[in-house]
CSV table of C-alpha atoms in Angstrom, one decimal:
chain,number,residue,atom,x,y,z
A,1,UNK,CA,-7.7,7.6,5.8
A,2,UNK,CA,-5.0,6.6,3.1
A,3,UNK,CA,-2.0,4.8,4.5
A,4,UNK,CA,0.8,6.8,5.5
A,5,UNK,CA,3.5,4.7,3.7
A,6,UNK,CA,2.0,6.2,0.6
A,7,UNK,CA,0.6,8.9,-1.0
A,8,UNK,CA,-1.5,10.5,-3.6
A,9,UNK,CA,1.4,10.1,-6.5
A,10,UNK,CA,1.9,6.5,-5.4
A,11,UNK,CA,-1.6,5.8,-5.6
A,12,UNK,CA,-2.1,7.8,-9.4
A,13,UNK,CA,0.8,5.3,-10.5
A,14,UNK,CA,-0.5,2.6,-9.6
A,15,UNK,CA,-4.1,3.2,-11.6
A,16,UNK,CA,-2.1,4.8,-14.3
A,17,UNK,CA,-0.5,1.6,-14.5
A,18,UNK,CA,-3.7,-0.4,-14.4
A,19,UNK,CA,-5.0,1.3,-17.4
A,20,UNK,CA,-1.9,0.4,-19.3
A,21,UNK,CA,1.3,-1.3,-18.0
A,22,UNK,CA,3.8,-0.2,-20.6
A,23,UNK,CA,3.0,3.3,-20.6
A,24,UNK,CA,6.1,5.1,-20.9
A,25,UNK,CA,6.8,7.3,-17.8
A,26,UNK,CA,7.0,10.4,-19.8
A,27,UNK,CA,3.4,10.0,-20.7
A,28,UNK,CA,2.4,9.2,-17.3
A,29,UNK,CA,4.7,11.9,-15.9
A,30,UNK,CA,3.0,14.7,-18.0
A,31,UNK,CA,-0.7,14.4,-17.2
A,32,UNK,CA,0.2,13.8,-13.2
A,33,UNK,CA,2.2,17.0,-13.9
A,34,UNK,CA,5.3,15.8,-12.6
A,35,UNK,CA,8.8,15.0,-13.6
A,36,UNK,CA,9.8,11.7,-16.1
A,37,UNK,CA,12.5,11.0,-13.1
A,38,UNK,CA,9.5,11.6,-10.2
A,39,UNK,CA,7.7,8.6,-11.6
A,40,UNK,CA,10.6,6.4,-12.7
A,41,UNK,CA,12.0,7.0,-9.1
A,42,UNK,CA,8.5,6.3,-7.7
A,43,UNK,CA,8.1,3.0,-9.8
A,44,UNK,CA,11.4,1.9,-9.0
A,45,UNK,CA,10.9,2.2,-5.4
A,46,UNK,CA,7.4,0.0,-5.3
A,47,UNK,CA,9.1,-2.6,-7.4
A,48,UNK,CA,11.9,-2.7,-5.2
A,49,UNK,CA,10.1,-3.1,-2.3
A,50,UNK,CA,8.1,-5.8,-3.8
A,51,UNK,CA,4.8,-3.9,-3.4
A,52,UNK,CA,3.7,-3.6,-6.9
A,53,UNK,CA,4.8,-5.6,-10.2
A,54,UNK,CA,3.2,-5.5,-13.9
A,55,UNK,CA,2.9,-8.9,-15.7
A,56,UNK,CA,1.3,-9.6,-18.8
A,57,UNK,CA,-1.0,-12.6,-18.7
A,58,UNK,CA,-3.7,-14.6,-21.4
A,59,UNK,CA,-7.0,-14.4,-21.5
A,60,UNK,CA,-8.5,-17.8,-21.4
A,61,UNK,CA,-11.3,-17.7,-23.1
A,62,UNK,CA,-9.4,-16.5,-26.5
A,63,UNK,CA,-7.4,-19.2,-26.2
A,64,UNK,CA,-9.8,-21.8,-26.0
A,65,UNK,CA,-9.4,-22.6,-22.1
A,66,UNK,CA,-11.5,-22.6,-19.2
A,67,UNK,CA,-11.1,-21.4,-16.0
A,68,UNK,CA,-12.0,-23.3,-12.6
A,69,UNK,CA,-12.3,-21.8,-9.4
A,70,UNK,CA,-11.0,-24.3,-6.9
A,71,UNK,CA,-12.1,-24.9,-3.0
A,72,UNK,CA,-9.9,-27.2,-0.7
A,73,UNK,CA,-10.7,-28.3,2.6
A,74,UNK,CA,-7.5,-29.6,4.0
A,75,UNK,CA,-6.7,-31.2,7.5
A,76,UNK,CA,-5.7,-28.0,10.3
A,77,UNK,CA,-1.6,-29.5,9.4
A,78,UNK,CA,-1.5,-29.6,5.9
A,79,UNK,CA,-3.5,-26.8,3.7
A,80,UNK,CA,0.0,-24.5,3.7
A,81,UNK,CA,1.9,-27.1,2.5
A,82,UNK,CA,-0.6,-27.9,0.1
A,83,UNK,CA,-1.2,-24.0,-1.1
A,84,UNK,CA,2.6,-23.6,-1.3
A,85,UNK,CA,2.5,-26.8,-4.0
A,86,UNK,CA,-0.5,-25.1,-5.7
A,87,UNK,CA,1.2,-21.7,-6.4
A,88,UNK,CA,4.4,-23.3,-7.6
A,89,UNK,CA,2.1,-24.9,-10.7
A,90,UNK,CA,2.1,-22.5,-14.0
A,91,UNK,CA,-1.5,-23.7,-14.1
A,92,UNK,CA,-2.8,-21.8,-11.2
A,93,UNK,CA,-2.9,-17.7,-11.1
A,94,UNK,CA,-3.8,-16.9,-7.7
A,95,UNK,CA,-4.4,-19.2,-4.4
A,96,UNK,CA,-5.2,-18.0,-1.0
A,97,UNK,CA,-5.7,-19.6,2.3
A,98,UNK,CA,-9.4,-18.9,3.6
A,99,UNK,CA,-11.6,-19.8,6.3
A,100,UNK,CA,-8.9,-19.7,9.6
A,101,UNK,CA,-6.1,-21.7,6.9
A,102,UNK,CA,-8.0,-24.5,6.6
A,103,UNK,CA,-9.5,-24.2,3.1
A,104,UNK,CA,-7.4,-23.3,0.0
A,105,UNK,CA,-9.2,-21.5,-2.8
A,106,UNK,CA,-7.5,-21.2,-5.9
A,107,UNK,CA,-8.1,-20.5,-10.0
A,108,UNK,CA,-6.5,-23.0,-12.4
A,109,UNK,CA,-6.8,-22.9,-16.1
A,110,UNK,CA,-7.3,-26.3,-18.7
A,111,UNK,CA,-7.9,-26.3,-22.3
A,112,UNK,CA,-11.8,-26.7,-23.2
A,113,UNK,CA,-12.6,-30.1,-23.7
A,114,UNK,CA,-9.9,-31.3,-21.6
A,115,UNK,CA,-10.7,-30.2,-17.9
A,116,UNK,CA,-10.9,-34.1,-17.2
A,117,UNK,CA,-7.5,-34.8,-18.1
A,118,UNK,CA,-6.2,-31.4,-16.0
A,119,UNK,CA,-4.0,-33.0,-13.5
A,120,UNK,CA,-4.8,-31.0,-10.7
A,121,UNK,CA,-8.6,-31.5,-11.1
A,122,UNK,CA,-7.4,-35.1,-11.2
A,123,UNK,CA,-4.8,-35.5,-8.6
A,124,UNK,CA,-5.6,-33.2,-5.9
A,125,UNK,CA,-8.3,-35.3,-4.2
A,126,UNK,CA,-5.8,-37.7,-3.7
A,127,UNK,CA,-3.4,-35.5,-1.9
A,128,UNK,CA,-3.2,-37.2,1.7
A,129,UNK,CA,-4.2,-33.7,3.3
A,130,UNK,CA,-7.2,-32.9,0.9
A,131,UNK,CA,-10.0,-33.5,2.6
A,132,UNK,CA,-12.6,-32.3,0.0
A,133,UNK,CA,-12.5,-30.4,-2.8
A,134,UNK,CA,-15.3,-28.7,-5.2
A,135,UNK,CA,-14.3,-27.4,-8.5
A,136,UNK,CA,-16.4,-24.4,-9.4
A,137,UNK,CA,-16.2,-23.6,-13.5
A,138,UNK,CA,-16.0,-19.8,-14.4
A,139,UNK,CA,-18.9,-19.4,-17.3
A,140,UNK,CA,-18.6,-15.8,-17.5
A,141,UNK,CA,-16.5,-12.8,-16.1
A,142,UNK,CA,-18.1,-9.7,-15.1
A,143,UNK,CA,-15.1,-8.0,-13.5
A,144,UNK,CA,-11.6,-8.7,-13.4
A,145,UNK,CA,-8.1,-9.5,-15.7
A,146,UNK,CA,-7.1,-6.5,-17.1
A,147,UNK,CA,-9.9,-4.4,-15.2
A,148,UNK,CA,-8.3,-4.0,-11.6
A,149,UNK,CA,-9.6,-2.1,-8.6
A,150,UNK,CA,-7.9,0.4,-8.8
A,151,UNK,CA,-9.6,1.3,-11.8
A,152,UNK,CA,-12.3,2.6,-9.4
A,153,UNK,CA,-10.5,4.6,-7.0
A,154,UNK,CA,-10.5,8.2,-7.5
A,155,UNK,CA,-6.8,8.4,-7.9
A,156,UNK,CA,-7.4,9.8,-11.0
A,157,UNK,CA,-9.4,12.2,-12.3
A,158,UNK,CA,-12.0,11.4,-15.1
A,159,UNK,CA,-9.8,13.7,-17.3
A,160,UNK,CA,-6.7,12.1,-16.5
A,161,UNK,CA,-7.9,8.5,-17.2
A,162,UNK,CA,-9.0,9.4,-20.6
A,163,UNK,CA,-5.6,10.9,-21.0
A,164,UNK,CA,-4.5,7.7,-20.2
A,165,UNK,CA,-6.5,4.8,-21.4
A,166,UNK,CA,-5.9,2.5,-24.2
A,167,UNK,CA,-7.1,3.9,-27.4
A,168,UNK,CA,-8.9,0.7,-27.8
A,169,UNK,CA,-9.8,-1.0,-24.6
A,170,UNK,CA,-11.8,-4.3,-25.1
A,171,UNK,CA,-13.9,-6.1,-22.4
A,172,UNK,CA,-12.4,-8.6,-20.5
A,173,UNK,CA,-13.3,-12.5,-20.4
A,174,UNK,CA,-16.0,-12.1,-23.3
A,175,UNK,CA,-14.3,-14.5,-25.8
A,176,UNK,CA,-14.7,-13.5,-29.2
A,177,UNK,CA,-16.6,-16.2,-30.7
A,178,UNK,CA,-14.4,-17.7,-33.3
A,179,UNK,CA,-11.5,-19.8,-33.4
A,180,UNK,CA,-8.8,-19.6,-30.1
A,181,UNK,CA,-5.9,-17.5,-30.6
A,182,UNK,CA,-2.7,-20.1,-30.9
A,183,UNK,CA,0.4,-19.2,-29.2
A,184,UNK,CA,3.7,-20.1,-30.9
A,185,UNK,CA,7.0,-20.9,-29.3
A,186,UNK,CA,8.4,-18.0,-29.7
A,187,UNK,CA,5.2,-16.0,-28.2
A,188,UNK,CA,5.6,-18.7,-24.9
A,189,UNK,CA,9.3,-17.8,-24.8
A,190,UNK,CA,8.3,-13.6,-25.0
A,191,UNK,CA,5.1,-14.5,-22.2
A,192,UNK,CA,7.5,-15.7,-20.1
A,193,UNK,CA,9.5,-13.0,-19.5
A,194,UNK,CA,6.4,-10.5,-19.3
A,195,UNK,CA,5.1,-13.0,-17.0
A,196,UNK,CA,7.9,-11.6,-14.6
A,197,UNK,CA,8.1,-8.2,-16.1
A,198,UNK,CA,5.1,-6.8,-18.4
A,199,UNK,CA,7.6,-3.7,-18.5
A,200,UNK,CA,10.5,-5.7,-20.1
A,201,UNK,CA,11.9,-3.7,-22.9
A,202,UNK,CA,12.0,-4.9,-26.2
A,203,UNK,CA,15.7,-5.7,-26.6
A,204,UNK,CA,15.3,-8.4,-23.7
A,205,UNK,CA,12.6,-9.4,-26.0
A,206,UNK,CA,14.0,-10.2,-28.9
A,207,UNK,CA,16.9,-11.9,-26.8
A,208,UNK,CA,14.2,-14.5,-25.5
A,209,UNK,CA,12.7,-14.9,-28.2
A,210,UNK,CA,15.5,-14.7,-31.3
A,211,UNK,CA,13.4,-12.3,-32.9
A,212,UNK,CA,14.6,-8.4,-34.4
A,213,UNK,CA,13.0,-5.9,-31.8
A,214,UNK,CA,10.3,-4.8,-34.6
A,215,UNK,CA,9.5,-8.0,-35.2
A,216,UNK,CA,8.6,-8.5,-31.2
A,217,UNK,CA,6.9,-5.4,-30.8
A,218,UNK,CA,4.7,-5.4,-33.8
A,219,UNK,CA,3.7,-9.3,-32.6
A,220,UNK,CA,3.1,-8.0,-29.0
A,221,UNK,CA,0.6,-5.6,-29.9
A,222,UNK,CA,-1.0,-8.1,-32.2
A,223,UNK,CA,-1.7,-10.1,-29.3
A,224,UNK,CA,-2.8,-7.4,-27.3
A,225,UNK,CA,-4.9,-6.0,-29.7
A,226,UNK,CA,-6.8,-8.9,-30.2
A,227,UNK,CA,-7.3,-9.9,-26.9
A,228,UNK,CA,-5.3,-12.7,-26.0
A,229,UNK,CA,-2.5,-10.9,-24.0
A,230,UNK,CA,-3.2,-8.1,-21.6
A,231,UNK,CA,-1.0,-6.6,-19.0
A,232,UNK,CA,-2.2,-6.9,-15.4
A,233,UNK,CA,-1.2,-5.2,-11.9
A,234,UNK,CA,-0.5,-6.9,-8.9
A,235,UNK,CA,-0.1,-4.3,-6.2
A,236,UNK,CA,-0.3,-4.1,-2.4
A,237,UNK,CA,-3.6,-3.2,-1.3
A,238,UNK,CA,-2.3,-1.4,2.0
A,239,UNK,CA,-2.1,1.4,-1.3
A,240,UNK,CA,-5.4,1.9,-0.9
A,241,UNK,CA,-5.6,1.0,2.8
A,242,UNK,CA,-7.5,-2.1,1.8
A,243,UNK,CA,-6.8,-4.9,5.0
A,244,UNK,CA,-9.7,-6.8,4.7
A,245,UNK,CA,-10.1,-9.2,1.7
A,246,UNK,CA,-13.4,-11.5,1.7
A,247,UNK,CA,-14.5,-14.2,-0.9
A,248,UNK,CA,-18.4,-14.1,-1.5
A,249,UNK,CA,-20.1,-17.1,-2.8
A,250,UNK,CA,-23.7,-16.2,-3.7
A,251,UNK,CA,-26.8,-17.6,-5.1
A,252,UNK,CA,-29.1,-16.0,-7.5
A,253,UNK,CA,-31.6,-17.0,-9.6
A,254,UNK,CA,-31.0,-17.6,-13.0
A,255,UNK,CA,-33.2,-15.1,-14.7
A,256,UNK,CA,-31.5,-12.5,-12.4
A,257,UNK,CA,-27.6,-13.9,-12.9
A,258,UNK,CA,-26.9,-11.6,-15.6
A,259,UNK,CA,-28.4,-8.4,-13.7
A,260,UNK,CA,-27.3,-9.2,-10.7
A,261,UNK,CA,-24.0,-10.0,-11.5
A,262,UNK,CA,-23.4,-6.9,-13.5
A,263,UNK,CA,-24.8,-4.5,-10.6
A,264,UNK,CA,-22.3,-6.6,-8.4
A,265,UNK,CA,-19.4,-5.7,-10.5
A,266,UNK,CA,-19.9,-2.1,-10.5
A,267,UNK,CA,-19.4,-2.1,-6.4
A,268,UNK,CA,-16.4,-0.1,-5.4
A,269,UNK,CA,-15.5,-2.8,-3.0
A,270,UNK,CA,-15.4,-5.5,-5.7
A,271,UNK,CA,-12.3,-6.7,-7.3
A,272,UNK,CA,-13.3,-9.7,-9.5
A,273,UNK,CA,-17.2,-11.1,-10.0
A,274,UNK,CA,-18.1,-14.2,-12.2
A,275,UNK,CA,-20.6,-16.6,-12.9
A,276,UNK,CA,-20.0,-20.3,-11.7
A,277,UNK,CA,-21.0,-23.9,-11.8
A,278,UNK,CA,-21.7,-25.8,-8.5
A,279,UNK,CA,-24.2,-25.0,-5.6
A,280,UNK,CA,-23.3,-21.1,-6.2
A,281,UNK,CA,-23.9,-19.3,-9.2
A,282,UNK,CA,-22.4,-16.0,-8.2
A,283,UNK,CA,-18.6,-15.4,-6.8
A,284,UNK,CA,-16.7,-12.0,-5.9
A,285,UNK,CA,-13.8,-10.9,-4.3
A,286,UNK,CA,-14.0,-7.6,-2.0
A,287,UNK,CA,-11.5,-5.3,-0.4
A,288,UNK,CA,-12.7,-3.3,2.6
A,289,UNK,CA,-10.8,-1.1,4.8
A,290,UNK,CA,-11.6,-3.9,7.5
A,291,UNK,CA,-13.5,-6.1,9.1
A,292,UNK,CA,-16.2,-4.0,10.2
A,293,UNK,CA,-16.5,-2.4,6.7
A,294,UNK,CA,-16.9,-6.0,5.6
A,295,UNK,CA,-19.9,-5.9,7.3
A,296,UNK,CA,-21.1,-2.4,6.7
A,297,UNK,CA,-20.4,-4.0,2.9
A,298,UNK,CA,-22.5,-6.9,3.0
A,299,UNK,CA,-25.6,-4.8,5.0
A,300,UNK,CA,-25.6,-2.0,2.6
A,301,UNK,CA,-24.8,-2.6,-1.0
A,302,UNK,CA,-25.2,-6.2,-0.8
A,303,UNK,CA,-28.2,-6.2,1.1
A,304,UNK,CA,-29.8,-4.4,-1.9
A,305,UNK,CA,-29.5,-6.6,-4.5
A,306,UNK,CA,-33.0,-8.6,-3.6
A,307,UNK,CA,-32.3,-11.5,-6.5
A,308,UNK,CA,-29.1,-12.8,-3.9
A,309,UNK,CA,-31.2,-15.1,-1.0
A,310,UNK,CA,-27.7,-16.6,0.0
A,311,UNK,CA,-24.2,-15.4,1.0
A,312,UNK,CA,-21.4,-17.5,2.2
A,313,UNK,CA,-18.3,-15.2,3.4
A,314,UNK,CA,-14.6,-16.7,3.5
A,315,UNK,CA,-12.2,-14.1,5.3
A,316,UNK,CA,-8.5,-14.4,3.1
A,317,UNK,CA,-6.0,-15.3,5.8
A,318,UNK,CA,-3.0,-15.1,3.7
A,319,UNK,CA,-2.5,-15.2,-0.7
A,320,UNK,CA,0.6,-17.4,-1.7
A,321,UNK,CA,-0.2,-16.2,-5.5
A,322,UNK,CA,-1.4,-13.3,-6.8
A,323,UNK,CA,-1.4,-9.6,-5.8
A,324,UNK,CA,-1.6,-9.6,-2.2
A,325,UNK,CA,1.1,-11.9,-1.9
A,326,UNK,CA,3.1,-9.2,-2.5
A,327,UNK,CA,3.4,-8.4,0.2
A,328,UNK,CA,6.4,-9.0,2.9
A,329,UNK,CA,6.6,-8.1,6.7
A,330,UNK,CA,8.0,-4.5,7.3
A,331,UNK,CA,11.6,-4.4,8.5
């Protein structure tokens, strides 16, 4: 059963949304068959009420950076403090508290080449309540970014999505194999305010950025286009009736990696799934209606995948960053 704070319409916005985060509500509002004031009004409430928000955000890999996956062990006092520092840092795009709020996992970003001189890789084993930390590097994405999972609810139907989708929608995390994409001033200065609104319009824009309006949309979809800027979806899960949120860290051998990680991606349950560094090659997220569908997860679909010989589940106590952190207590 679907929450009861929200509803069909809610839910087709939201993975309307995740196919494209500009779409105009006129568009979106004529193949839901609905009004352009049903879905502005709809929008505008979930916004309000914090539980959903569209950002645009880079791709690292086509800009020449790499991404780290990030595991904290901190004394039973100290990891909130510690999470609350990490989510403040521009560097960092998620960070959750894991494992009964001991543990801090979190995702940073540093420029290839230069991950030794990143000054969180650097300084955080020196934060007095760090008691170990293990730095986990992203070598390839198999789900996630732009690609949300809402994308494989059934919100939609398969008519409506191709209504919907991008006219040219490109794989996400797959580089491109030639030089990094280089961001100019005035591209940081319009990233910054999509990085609070993806939605902003263009005259707020060009205000940021002291460029004419034509001048900012024409560059936008030049980044988008190529790659480098995508628009993502934070949400709350409770949309989807999704409560329990689990961290996976597998092992797999590496003539099965690829295989194994692709067939991983393509769970329902499964919001992001890369390959890593470090003692595990394999990491996902999952969203499961709760606990006991956690399990019912990990016995079933998991259990299938014979290449996996090891699992290690961390249960997501709270997200400081990111899109469950959306989240507020009812009034």
């Amino acid at each position: 059963m679907k929450s009861a704070r929200y509803d069909a319409l809610d839910r087709q916005l939201v993975q309307a949304l995740q196919l494209d985060g500009r779409l105009p509500f006129s568009r979106i509002a004529e193949v839901l068959g609905v009004s352009d004031q049903t879905v502005a009004r709809r929008y505008t409430r979930l916004r309000t009420a914090g539980r959903i928000r569209v950002i645009a955000t880079t791709d690292a890999a086509m800009l020449g950076e790499v991404q780290w996956i990030i595991r904290v062990q901190c004394k039973p006092d100290g990891a909130q403090k510690v999470g609350q520092m990490l989510a403040l840092r521009n560097d960092t795009s998620w960070v959750s508290l894991t494992s009964g709020g001991t543990e801090i996992s979190c995702m940073t970003t540093a420029p290839e080449g230069m991950q030794s001189q990143s000054l969180l890789l650097t300084r955080l084993p020196r934060t007095p309540s760090v008691v170990s930390m293990t730095a986990h590097c992203v070598m390839h994405t198999f789900f996630g970014g732009s690609r949300g999972l809402s994308l494989k609810s059934d919100a939609l139907t398969e008519e409506q999505v191709r209504a919907l989708q991008p006219e040219t929608p490109r794989a996400y995390g797959t580089g491109h194999g030639g030089d990094p994409v280089v961001l100019d001033e005035g591209d940081r200065r319009m990233l910054a305010v999509l990085g609070k609104d993806g939605r902003a319009d263009f005259a707020d824009l060009a205000a940021a950025t002291g460029w004419s309006q034509s001048t900012v949309r024409r560059r936008l979809t030049q980044l988008r286009s190529s790659g480098a800027v995508y628009l993502d979806l934070e949400y709350d899960h409770d949309i989807f009736d999704l409560s329990a949120r689990v961290l996976l860290w597998l092992s797999v051998a590496p003539a099965e990696l690829e295989a194994t990680g692709q067939a991983l991606a393509e769970h329902p349950e499964v919001a992001y799934a890369c390959a890593t560094t470090g003692a595990t090659n394999l990491h996902a997220v999952a969203l499961c209606r709760d606990i006991q569908s956690v399990y019912t997860y990990l016995t079933t679909r998991v259990a299938t995948l014979a290449a996996i010989h090891q699992v290690e589940t961390t249960p997501i106590m709270q997200s400081l960053k990111g899109a469950a952190s959306l989240r507020t207590p009812p009034r």
